[in-house]
Amino acid sequence: MNIESVDVIRLIEQFLKEHNLHSTLEALQTETGISLNTVDNTVSFKDDIVKGNWDAVLASVEQAHVPQAKRIDLYEQIITELADLHDISPARALLRQTEPMELMRTAQPDRYLRLEQMLSRTSFDSARTSQHAARNESRRLKIAEQLLVEVSTAPASRLLTLLGHSIKWQQLQGLLSPNLPYDLFFGRAQMVAPAEDKAPCKLLTTIKFPKKQCPNSLAFSPDGAYLATGSADGFIELWNPTTGKIADELKYQADGALMMMEEAVTALAFCNNGEMICSGAKDGKLKVWKPKTGSCVKRFPAAHSQGVTCLAFSRDHSQILSGGHDNVLRIHGLKSAKMLKELRGHSASVTSAIFSEDMSKIISTSDDGTVRIWDASTTNCIHTVVPDADKHGLSAPATHSALVIPSSPSEFVVCTKSPSIYILAMDGSVRKSITVDKKSCNEFLTAAITPQGKHILAVSDMSILHCIDITSGNVDIVANKIPNNDVIGMACHPVLNIAAFFSNDRRVPIWTA
């Protein structure tokens, strides 16, 4: 279907008329030669003519494309009626100062002269006016019939309605997020300015799951429009993170055709442009989905021999890094849908795994208490670190939550099942050790980095959220406790000071600063 430029101009003209921008409307009609040619309501327009509401009639006709002959008939009738009422001044202004009457004077001088003579009468004859009343009524009906042929009516606010329909369609197709402000002029979502890093301290909303269903994993989309959850019954759902409601603008979710694994979803990760999401399950399988459509684009039926624990996309979206309860890390190719590399060395379950910022290294943590740094090309383990080995000896607590620091890509954070968090360098050296008071933490359960990379948010076994300044190491404790017991995992919004938590109690509380 082709869109004609004339139709676009008329939509703009209607918008100008409805917003009382009459000078702009007149200039546009003059420059383009395209008239709006509509009235708000044809029934009301006819009624105004029949009743002689000439101010309203003239206002409508001036914005319509009416042949000059019919304009002349209309103006002649108005002048005649004003003369019968002896309302000479406005009648004379219409006769001598309007374009239709000027055309009559040039093309039909006798007809024009008759009107001049009518306005030159010095006496008012009420009997004559009464005689003309019936004639005026029939002439008004005739003029109404003539003008109605020339004009039409259109629904109000057509331009805004069509734009609204277009945006709604794009949202239904998953091309636009309904949760982000949209720049209509540039045709893109407005970028939300990152908020100053602050610790979430109060409940924003809660996602509640039905009985026999609880969240086992979650992840924010890179633009922050969605929070994805993976549940024990295998469903993967996308939510509005500010309202806690299902994102039903995605048609497949509105229809109940959810993304789904055969077993519990134990890990989720978005690629960095948000076009794909990978899910890992308790049975060791991986699937890659298009979150806009809910379609599965790749399957890895034997990614691990046991449950998947962690996932990460490469920067170019060509590879997926996974770790599992089989103590192994694997790199999978999206194009080939095959395993490309295997990294062995951990003696217990892999708890987290990430790529370094430059993609040259892989960092992994494990229940065996070690942090391993691998060469991503050769898969060789180049550093094995046991944080504070001299303190713990052979009973080193499990490590988890490896996190790259956005403000310092050469460093990363690691938590342990203890009151300590560590900042390590890519060469394996411990740059900073932060230990909190055991009154608020016997061990950390999960952690995440705030959007600007200034703070570590870590949840203790007492459901207390700790906010740790990465530069100074200072620790602030959030006064409110997270309502979940035994928090399993958390994620931070990529732009706003929002964090989501999950445990086995069928709730995902979402906190804000």
mmCIF file of C-alpha atoms in Angstrom, residues 72-421:
data_model
loop_
_atom_site.group_PDB
_atom_site.id
_atom_site.type_symbol
_atom_site.label_atom_id
_atom_site.label_comp_id
_atom_site.label_asym_id
_atom_site.label_seq_id
_atom_site.Cartn_x
_atom_site.Cartn_y
_atom_site.Cartn_z
ATOM 1 C CA ILE A 72 -20.752 33.098 -4.603
ATOM 2 C CA ASP A 73 -24.226 31.593 -4.106
ATOM 3 C CA LEU A 74 -23.532 31.221 -0.376
ATOM 4 C CA TYR A 75 -22.227 34.775 0.075
ATOM 5 C CA GLU A 76 -25.103 36.198 -1.980
ATOM 6 C CA GLN A 77 -27.628 34.467 0.256
ATOM 7 C CA ILE A 78 -25.938 35.725 3.429
ATOM 8 C CA ILE A 79 -25.807 39.303 2.108
ATOM 9 C CA THR A 80 -29.459 39.125 1.037
ATOM 10 C CA GLU A 81 -30.581 37.944 4.465
ATOM 11 C CA LEU A 82 -28.522 40.600 6.229
ATOM 12 C CA ALA A 83 -30.067 43.239 3.962
ATOM 13 C CA ASP A 84 -33.570 41.986 4.783
ATOM 14 C CA LEU A 85 -32.692 42.423 8.460
ATOM 15 C CA HIS A 86 -31.276 45.869 7.654
ATOM 16 C CA ASP A 87 -27.920 44.720 9.056
ATOM 17 C CA ILE A 88 -26.105 46.766 6.447
ATOM 18 C CA SER A 89 -22.544 47.115 7.789
ATOM 19 C CA PRO A 90 -21.588 43.392 7.871
ATOM 20 C CA ALA A 91 -23.475 42.836 4.595
ATOM 21 C CA ARG A 92 -21.524 45.616 2.894
ATOM 22 C CA ALA A 93 -18.230 44.219 4.305
ATOM 23 C CA LEU A 94 -18.997 40.829 2.799
ATOM 24 C CA LEU A 95 -19.930 42.369 -0.523
ATOM 25 C CA ARG A 96 -16.926 44.646 -0.891
ATOM 26 C CA GLN A 97 -14.120 42.814 0.977
ATOM 27 C CA THR A 98 -14.394 39.139 0.098
ATOM 28 C CA GLU A 99 -12.912 37.204 -2.787
ATOM 29 C CA PRO A 100 -16.154 35.523 -4.005
ATOM 30 C CA MET A 101 -17.930 38.897 -4.285
ATOM 31 C CA GLU A 102 -14.971 40.429 -6.066
ATOM 32 C CA LEU A 103 -15.208 37.620 -8.624
ATOM 33 C CA MET A 104 -18.966 38.307 -8.974
ATOM 34 C CA ARG A 105 -18.306 41.994 -9.591
ATOM 35 C CA THR A 106 -15.886 41.123 -12.386
ATOM 36 C CA ALA A 107 -17.740 38.230 -14.011
ATOM 37 C CA GLN A 108 -21.395 39.128 -13.261
ATOM 38 C CA PRO A 109 -21.600 42.929 -12.851
ATOM 39 C CA ASP A 110 -25.419 43.063 -13.120
ATOM 40 C CA ARG A 111 -25.832 40.557 -10.312
ATOM 41 C CA TYR A 112 -23.334 42.482 -8.187
ATOM 42 C CA LEU A 113 -25.092 45.781 -8.898
ATOM 43 C CA ARG A 114 -28.419 44.328 -7.724
ATOM 44 C CA LEU A 115 -26.838 43.549 -4.318
ATOM 45 C CA GLU A 116 -25.352 47.057 -4.122
ATOM 46 C CA GLN A 117 -28.765 48.551 -4.765
ATOM 47 C CA MET A 118 -30.305 46.284 -2.127
ATOM 48 C CA LEU A 119 -27.845 47.598 0.459
ATOM 49 C CA SER A 120 -28.534 51.188 -0.573
ATOM 50 C CA ARG A 121 -32.153 51.086 0.621
ATOM 51 C CA THR A 122 -32.750 53.613 3.345
ATOM 52 C CA SER A 123 -35.881 52.080 4.852
ATOM 53 C CA PHE A 124 -36.560 48.748 6.587
ATOM 54 C CA ASP A 125 -39.664 46.888 5.341
ATOM 55 C CA SER A 126 -40.733 44.228 7.880
ATOM 56 C CA ALA A 127 -43.459 42.919 5.564
ATOM 57 C CA ARG A 128 -40.896 42.370 2.822
ATOM 58 C CA THR A 129 -38.690 40.481 5.319
ATOM 59 C CA SER A 130 -41.584 38.199 6.271
ATOM 60 C CA GLN A 131 -42.328 37.499 2.612
ATOM 61 C CA HIS A 132 -38.718 36.497 2.017
ATOM 62 C CA ALA A 133 -38.577 34.103 5.023
ATOM 63 C CA ALA A 134 -40.096 31.141 3.163
ATOM 64 C CA ARG A 135 -37.925 31.825 0.131
ATOM 65 C CA ASN A 136 -34.793 31.959 2.349
ATOM 66 C CA GLU A 137 -35.606 28.587 3.890
ATOM 67 C CA SER A 138 -35.785 26.864 0.485
ATOM 68 C CA ARG A 139 -32.642 28.595 -0.719
ATOM 69 C CA ARG A 140 -30.767 27.554 2.431
ATOM 70 C CA LEU A 141 -31.746 23.931 1.789
ATOM 71 C CA LYS A 142 -30.540 24.196 -1.796
ATOM 72 C CA ILE A 143 -27.219 25.745 -0.717
ATOM 73 C CA ALA A 144 -26.786 23.029 1.945
ATOM 74 C CA GLU A 145 -27.252 20.309 -0.667
ATOM 75 C CA GLN A 146 -24.725 21.979 -2.975
ATOM 76 C CA LEU A 147 -22.081 22.393 -0.263
ATOM 77 C CA LEU A 148 -22.478 18.922 1.255
ATOM 78 C CA VAL A 149 -21.362 17.469 -2.063
ATOM 79 C CA GLU A 150 -18.072 19.333 -1.721
ATOM 80 C CA VAL A 151 -17.160 18.488 1.859
ATOM 81 C CA SER A 152 -16.806 15.337 3.919
ATOM 82 C CA THR A 153 -16.122 14.437 7.507
ATOM 83 C CA ALA A 154 -13.262 12.446 9.044
ATOM 84 C CA PRO A 155 -12.803 11.009 12.526
ATOM 85 C CA ALA A 156 -11.129 13.420 14.911
ATOM 86 C CA SER A 157 -7.400 13.286 15.685
ATOM 87 C CA ARG A 158 -6.549 11.053 12.729
ATOM 88 C CA LEU A 159 -2.813 11.849 12.830
ATOM 89 C CA LEU A 160 -2.387 11.020 16.510
ATOM 90 C CA THR A 161 -4.605 7.949 16.177
ATOM 91 C CA LEU A 162 -2.556 6.536 13.286
ATOM 92 C CA LEU A 163 0.717 7.204 15.086
ATOM 93 C CA GLY A 164 -0.658 5.510 18.192
ATOM 94 C CA HIS A 165 -1.724 2.469 16.149
ATOM 95 C CA SER A 166 1.729 2.288 14.573
ATOM 96 C CA ILE A 167 3.497 2.332 17.931
ATOM 97 C CA LYS A 168 1.074 -0.230 19.362
ATOM 98 C CA TRP A 169 1.689 -2.565 16.412
ATOM 99 C CA GLN A 170 5.459 -2.273 16.856
ATOM 100 C CA GLN A 171 5.059 -3.086 20.546
ATOM 101 C CA LEU A 172 2.928 -6.138 19.721
ATOM 102 C CA GLN A 173 5.603 -7.301 17.285
ATOM 103 C CA GLY A 174 8.254 -6.849 19.984
ATOM 104 C CA LEU A 175 9.970 -4.075 17.994
ATOM 105 C CA LEU A 176 9.425 -1.507 20.728
ATOM 106 C CA SER A 177 9.421 -1.802 24.473
ATOM 107 C CA PRO A 178 6.329 -0.389 26.189
ATOM 108 C CA ASN A 179 8.382 0.240 29.312
ATOM 109 C CA LEU A 180 10.715 2.831 27.832
ATOM 110 C CA PRO A 181 9.917 6.398 26.724
ATOM 111 C CA TYR A 182 9.725 6.656 22.936
ATOM 112 C CA ASP A 183 11.113 9.504 20.804
ATOM 113 C CA LEU A 184 8.505 9.748 18.049
ATOM 114 C CA PHE A 185 10.501 12.220 15.950
ATOM 115 C CA PHE A 186 13.668 10.119 15.793
ATOM 116 C CA GLY A 187 11.747 6.838 15.802
ATOM 117 C CA ARG A 188 13.587 5.235 18.690
ATOM 118 C CA ALA A 189 13.353 4.640 22.393
ATOM 119 C CA GLN A 190 14.674 7.508 24.449
ATOM 120 C CA MET A 191 17.853 6.686 26.264
ATOM 121 C CA VAL A 192 17.355 6.746 29.991
ATOM 122 C CA ALA A 193 20.156 8.592 31.721
ATOM 123 C CA PRO A 194 21.894 6.336 34.241
ATOM 124 C CA ALA A 195 20.921 7.172 37.768
ATOM 125 C CA GLU A 196 23.517 7.965 40.404
ATOM 126 C CA ASP A 197 24.476 4.652 41.982
ATOM 127 C CA LYS A 198 22.439 4.080 45.124
ATOM 128 C CA ALA A 199 21.469 0.979 47.030
ATOM 129 C CA PRO A 200 17.887 -0.200 46.529
ATOM 130 C CA CYS A 201 16.265 0.108 49.928
ATOM 131 C CA LYS A 202 12.506 -0.210 49.526
ATOM 132 C CA LEU A 203 10.041 -2.471 47.810
ATOM 133 C CA LEU A 204 8.894 -1.330 44.358
ATOM 134 C CA THR A 205 6.741 -4.305 43.395
ATOM 135 C CA THR A 206 6.574 -8.074 43.729
ATOM 136 C CA ILE A 207 6.150 -10.764 41.103
ATOM 137 C CA LYS A 208 4.123 -13.610 42.559
ATOM 138 C CA PHE A 209 4.171 -17.125 41.144
ATOM 139 C CA PRO A 210 1.329 -19.651 41.489
ATOM 140 C CA LYS A 211 1.517 -22.779 43.599
ATOM 141 C CA LYS A 212 3.904 -25.498 42.451
ATOM 142 C CA GLN A 213 5.875 -22.867 40.583
ATOM 143 C CA CYS A 214 8.828 -20.875 41.862
ATOM 144 C CA PRO A 215 11.621 -18.864 40.187
ATOM 145 C CA ASN A 216 14.979 -20.587 39.743
ATOM 146 C CA SER A 217 16.755 -17.877 37.736
ATOM 147 C CA LEU A 218 16.351 -14.319 36.512
ATOM 148 C CA ALA A 219 18.051 -11.718 34.306
ATOM 149 C CA PHE A 220 17.385 -8.142 33.158
ATOM 150 C CA SER A 221 17.386 -7.350 29.451
ATOM 151 C CA PRO A 222 20.268 -5.008 28.480
ATOM 152 C CA ASP A 223 17.912 -2.052 27.959
ATOM 153 C CA GLY A 224 16.164 -2.727 31.260
ATOM 154 C CA ALA A 225 12.756 -3.061 29.592
ATOM 155 C CA TYR A 226 12.198 -6.615 30.784
ATOM 156 C CA LEU A 227 12.995 -8.886 33.688
ATOM 157 C CA ALA A 228 13.187 -12.517 32.568
ATOM 158 C CA THR A 229 12.449 -15.309 35.018
ATOM 159 C CA GLY A 230 12.962 -19.048 34.677
ATOM 160 C CA SER A 231 10.816 -21.239 36.874
ATOM 161 C CA ALA A 232 10.849 -24.734 38.309
ATOM 162 C CA ASP A 233 8.195 -25.920 35.849
ATOM 163 C CA GLY A 234 10.321 -24.908 32.856
ATOM 164 C CA PHE A 235 8.602 -21.666 31.846
ATOM 165 C CA ILE A 236 10.544 -18.557 30.823
ATOM 166 C CA GLU A 237 8.574 -15.327 31.201
ATOM 167 C CA LEU A 238 9.284 -11.640 30.587
ATOM 168 C CA TRP A 239 7.939 -9.072 33.044
ATOM 169 C CA ASN A 240 7.677 -5.321 33.337
ATOM 170 C CA PRO A 241 10.245 -4.648 36.088
ATOM 171 C CA THR A 242 8.551 -1.489 37.346
ATOM 172 C CA THR A 243 5.023 -2.904 37.657
ATOM 173 C CA GLY A 244 5.711 -6.590 38.242
ATOM 174 C CA LYS A 245 3.174 -7.514 35.555
ATOM 175 C CA ILE A 246 3.648 -9.960 32.695
ATOM 176 C CA ALA A 247 4.721 -8.243 29.452
ATOM 177 C CA ASP A 248 1.533 -9.053 27.555
ATOM 178 C CA GLU A 249 2.397 -6.653 24.738
ATOM 179 C CA LEU A 250 4.483 -9.593 23.522
ATOM 180 C CA LYS A 251 1.836 -11.477 21.552
ATOM 181 C CA TYR A 252 3.118 -14.956 22.325
ATOM 182 C CA GLN A 253 2.927 -14.258 26.056
ATOM 183 C CA ALA A 254 -0.545 -12.741 25.729
ATOM 184 C CA ASP A 255 -1.586 -15.930 23.911
ATOM 185 C CA GLY A 256 -0.054 -18.142 26.612
ATOM 186 C CA ALA A 257 2.533 -19.640 24.232
ATOM 187 C CA LEU A 258 5.467 -19.155 26.605
ATOM 188 C CA MET A 259 9.096 -20.065 26.060
ATOM 189 C CA MET A 260 9.637 -23.370 27.835
ATOM 190 C CA MET A 261 12.263 -25.947 28.794
ATOM 191 C CA GLU A 262 11.557 -29.584 29.611
ATOM 192 C CA GLU A 263 12.990 -29.238 33.135
ATOM 193 C CA ALA A 264 13.486 -26.444 35.678
ATOM 194 C CA VAL A 265 15.178 -23.350 34.237
ATOM 195 C CA THR A 266 18.333 -22.916 36.296
ATOM 196 C CA ALA A 267 20.168 -20.187 34.353
ATOM 197 C CA LEU A 268 19.327 -17.253 32.051
ATOM 198 C CA ALA A 269 21.415 -14.744 30.100
ATOM 199 C CA PHE A 270 20.675 -12.069 27.481
ATOM 200 C CA CYS A 271 23.101 -11.178 24.717
ATOM 201 C CA ASN A 272 24.248 -7.574 24.953
ATOM 202 C CA ASN A 273 21.833 -6.215 22.315
ATOM 203 C CA GLY A 274 18.863 -8.022 23.831
ATOM 204 C CA GLU A 275 17.985 -9.839 20.596
ATOM 205 C CA MET A 276 18.546 -13.284 22.151
ATOM 206 C CA ILE A 277 18.159 -14.946 25.510
ATOM 207 C CA CYS A 278 19.726 -18.280 26.460
ATOM 208 C CA SER A 279 18.170 -20.620 28.997
ATOM 209 C CA GLY A 280 19.822 -23.534 30.770
ATOM 210 C CA ALA A 281 17.962 -26.305 32.526
ATOM 211 C CA LYS A 282 18.284 -28.888 35.270
ATOM 212 C CA ASP A 283 18.695 -31.643 32.647
ATOM 213 C CA GLY A 284 21.803 -29.986 31.142
ATOM 214 C CA LYS A 285 20.087 -28.643 28.012
ATOM 215 C CA LEU A 286 20.435 -25.172 26.521
ATOM 216 C CA LYS A 287 18.036 -23.285 24.277
ATOM 217 C CA VAL A 288 18.449 -19.898 22.593
ATOM 218 C CA TRP A 289 15.339 -17.786 22.008
ATOM 219 C CA LYS A 290 14.218 -14.599 20.307
ATOM 220 C CA PRO A 291 12.484 -12.768 23.173
ATOM 221 C CA LYS A 292 10.520 -10.540 20.774
ATOM 222 C CA THR A 293 8.749 -13.507 19.197
ATOM 223 C CA GLY A 294 9.262 -16.345 21.683
ATOM 224 C CA SER A 295 10.738 -18.550 18.960
ATOM 225 C CA CYS A 296 13.551 -20.997 19.719
ATOM 226 C CA VAL A 297 16.453 -20.493 17.294
ATOM 227 C CA LYS A 298 19.063 -22.958 18.637
ATOM 228 C CA ARG A 299 19.101 -26.075 20.802
ATOM 229 C CA PHE A 300 21.972 -27.735 22.621
ATOM 230 C CA PRO A 301 20.445 -30.999 23.863
ATOM 231 C CA ALA A 302 23.583 -32.249 25.659
ATOM 232 C CA ALA A 303 25.364 -29.102 26.777
ATOM 233 C CA HIS A 304 26.111 -30.649 30.189
ATOM 234 C CA SER A 305 25.669 -34.053 31.764
ATOM 235 C CA GLN A 306 24.095 -32.418 34.818
ATOM 236 C CA GLY A 307 22.223 -29.201 35.525
ATOM 237 C CA VAL A 308 23.355 -25.873 34.030
ATOM 238 C CA THR A 309 24.355 -23.330 36.681
ATOM 239 C CA CYS A 310 25.504 -20.246 34.725
ATOM 240 C CA LEU A 311 25.488 -18.702 31.250
ATOM 241 C CA ALA A 312 27.147 -15.826 29.409
ATOM 242 C CA PHE A 313 27.155 -14.617 25.792
ATOM 243 C CA SER A 314 30.307 -13.506 24.015
ATOM 244 C CA ARG A 315 30.378 -9.862 23.027
ATOM 245 C CA ASP A 316 29.716 -10.636 19.342
ATOM 246 C CA HIS A 317 26.848 -13.039 20.228
ATOM 247 C CA SER A 318 28.540 -15.868 18.347
ATOM 248 C CA GLN A 319 29.303 -18.020 21.397
ATOM 249 C CA ILE A 320 27.736 -19.038 24.697
ATOM 250 C CA LEU A 321 29.710 -19.880 27.797
ATOM 251 C CA SER A 322 28.075 -22.319 30.217
ATOM 252 C CA GLY A 323 28.961 -23.974 33.509
ATOM 253 C CA GLY A 324 27.288 -26.858 35.270
ATOM 254 C CA HIS A 325 27.045 -29.269 38.160
ATOM 255 C CA ASP A 326 29.288 -31.610 36.147
ATOM 256 C CA ASN A 327 32.230 -29.330 37.179
ATOM 257 C CA VAL A 328 32.866 -28.348 33.537
ATOM 258 C CA LEU A 329 32.726 -25.130 31.522
ATOM 259 C CA ARG A 330 31.897 -25.277 27.838
ATOM 260 C CA ILE A 331 31.846 -22.814 24.947
ATOM 261 C CA HIS A 332 29.125 -23.412 22.348
ATOM 262 C CA GLY A 333 28.938 -21.972 18.823
ATOM 263 C CA LEU A 334 25.631 -20.390 17.902
ATOM 264 C CA LYS A 335 26.175 -20.836 14.174
ATOM 265 C CA SER A 336 27.115 -24.506 14.355
ATOM 266 C CA ALA A 337 24.954 -25.359 17.396
ATOM 267 C CA LYS A 338 27.880 -27.463 18.600
ATOM 268 C CA MET A 339 30.279 -27.405 21.540
ATOM 269 C CA LEU A 340 33.492 -25.644 20.515
ATOM 270 C CA LYS A 341 35.659 -25.836 23.626
ATOM 271 C CA GLU A 342 35.726 -27.489 27.027
ATOM 272 C CA LEU A 343 37.407 -26.189 30.167
ATOM 273 C CA ARG A 344 38.118 -28.765 32.865
ATOM 274 C CA GLY A 345 39.805 -28.253 36.212
ATOM 275 C CA HIS A 346 37.211 -27.576 38.883
ATOM 276 C CA SER A 347 36.568 -30.423 41.290
ATOM 277 C CA ALA A 348 33.034 -29.333 42.205
ATOM 278 C CA SER A 349 30.092 -27.544 40.619
ATOM 279 C CA VAL A 350 30.803 -24.368 38.650
ATOM 280 C CA THR A 351 28.849 -21.558 40.328
ATOM 281 C CA SER A 352 29.505 -18.656 37.928
ATOM 282 C CA ALA A 353 31.409 -17.932 34.736
ATOM 283 C CA ILE A 354 32.022 -14.744 32.746
ATOM 284 C CA PHE A 355 34.102 -13.462 29.845
ATOM 285 C CA SER A 356 36.608 -10.694 30.513
ATOM 286 C CA GLU A 357 35.830 -7.354 28.896
ATOM 287 C CA ASP A 358 38.293 -7.961 26.037
ATOM 288 C CA MET A 359 37.084 -11.568 25.581
ATOM 289 C CA SER A 360 40.625 -12.893 26.049
ATOM 290 C CA LYS A 361 39.933 -14.609 29.380
ATOM 291 C CA ILE A 362 37.247 -16.537 31.185
ATOM 292 C CA ILE A 363 36.734 -16.295 34.943
ATOM 293 C CA SER A 364 34.956 -19.065 36.826
ATOM 294 C CA THR A 365 34.042 -19.794 40.445
ATOM 295 C CA SER A 366 33.184 -23.096 42.039
ATOM 296 C CA ASP A 367 32.000 -24.936 45.089
ATOM 297 C CA ASP A 368 35.598 -26.249 45.319
ATOM 298 C CA GLY A 369 36.602 -22.848 46.778
ATOM 299 C CA THR A 370 38.770 -21.752 43.837
ATOM 300 C CA VAL A 371 38.628 -18.974 41.302
ATOM 301 C CA ARG A 372 40.085 -19.952 37.938
ATOM 302 C CA ILE A 373 41.214 -17.636 35.164
ATOM 303 C CA TRP A 374 41.382 -19.303 31.747
ATOM 304 C CA ASP A 375 42.829 -18.378 28.394
ATOM 305 C CA ALA A 376 39.741 -18.155 26.182
ATOM 306 C CA SER A 377 41.668 -19.177 23.049
ATOM 307 C CA THR A 378 43.625 -22.151 24.339
ATOM 308 C CA THR A 379 41.286 -23.074 27.261
ATOM 309 C CA ASN A 380 44.381 -23.390 29.486
ATOM 310 C CA CYS A 381 43.925 -22.439 33.133
ATOM 311 C CA ILE A 382 46.479 -19.667 33.644
ATOM 312 C CA HIS A 383 45.669 -18.801 37.274
ATOM 313 C CA THR A 384 44.032 -20.665 40.143
ATOM 314 C CA VAL A 385 43.212 -18.513 43.139
ATOM 315 C CA VAL A 386 41.990 -19.545 46.581
ATOM 316 C CA PRO A 387 41.050 -16.234 48.233
ATOM 317 C CA ASP A 388 42.644 -15.946 51.680
ATOM 318 C CA ALA A 389 44.016 -19.473 51.472
ATOM 319 C CA ASP A 390 46.220 -18.805 54.486
ATOM 320 C CA LYS A 391 43.080 -18.087 56.539
ATOM 321 C CA HIS A 392 40.969 -21.068 55.426
ATOM 322 C CA GLY A 393 43.523 -23.701 54.478
ATOM 323 C CA LEU A 394 42.004 -26.808 52.904
ATOM 324 C CA SER A 395 38.485 -25.856 54.006
ATOM 325 C CA ALA A 396 38.182 -22.852 51.689
ATOM 326 C CA PRO A 397 34.549 -21.757 51.342
ATOM 327 C CA ALA A 398 32.829 -22.002 47.984
ATOM 328 C CA THR A 399 33.279 -19.099 45.602
ATOM 329 C CA HIS A 400 30.445 -17.598 43.571
ATOM 330 C CA SER A 401 29.144 -14.457 41.815
ATOM 331 C CA ALA A 402 32.073 -13.545 39.574
ATOM 332 C CA LEU A 403 31.305 -10.035 38.312
ATOM 333 C CA VAL A 404 33.231 -7.768 35.932
ATOM 334 C CA ILE A 405 33.477 -4.190 37.235
ATOM 335 C CA PRO A 406 32.236 -1.835 34.443
ATOM 336 C CA SER A 407 34.326 1.075 35.694
ATOM 337 C CA SER A 408 37.469 -1.098 35.900
ATOM 338 C CA PRO A 409 37.415 -3.895 33.268
ATOM 339 C CA SER A 410 40.809 -5.222 34.365
ATOM 340 C CA GLU A 411 39.327 -6.232 37.727
ATOM 341 C CA PHE A 412 36.482 -8.437 38.864
ATOM 342 C CA VAL A 413 34.540 -9.255 42.021
ATOM 343 C CA VAL A 414 34.199 -12.643 43.640
ATOM 344 C CA CYS A 415 32.048 -13.585 46.635
ATOM 345 C CA THR A 416 32.606 -16.503 48.960
ATOM 346 C CA LYS A 417 30.365 -18.484 51.258
ATOM 347 C CA SER A 418 31.829 -16.420 54.065
ATOM 348 C CA PRO A 419 31.560 -12.784 55.251
ATOM 349 C CA SER A 420 34.267 -11.820 52.715
ATOM 350 C CA ILE A 421 34.175 -10.373 49.206
#
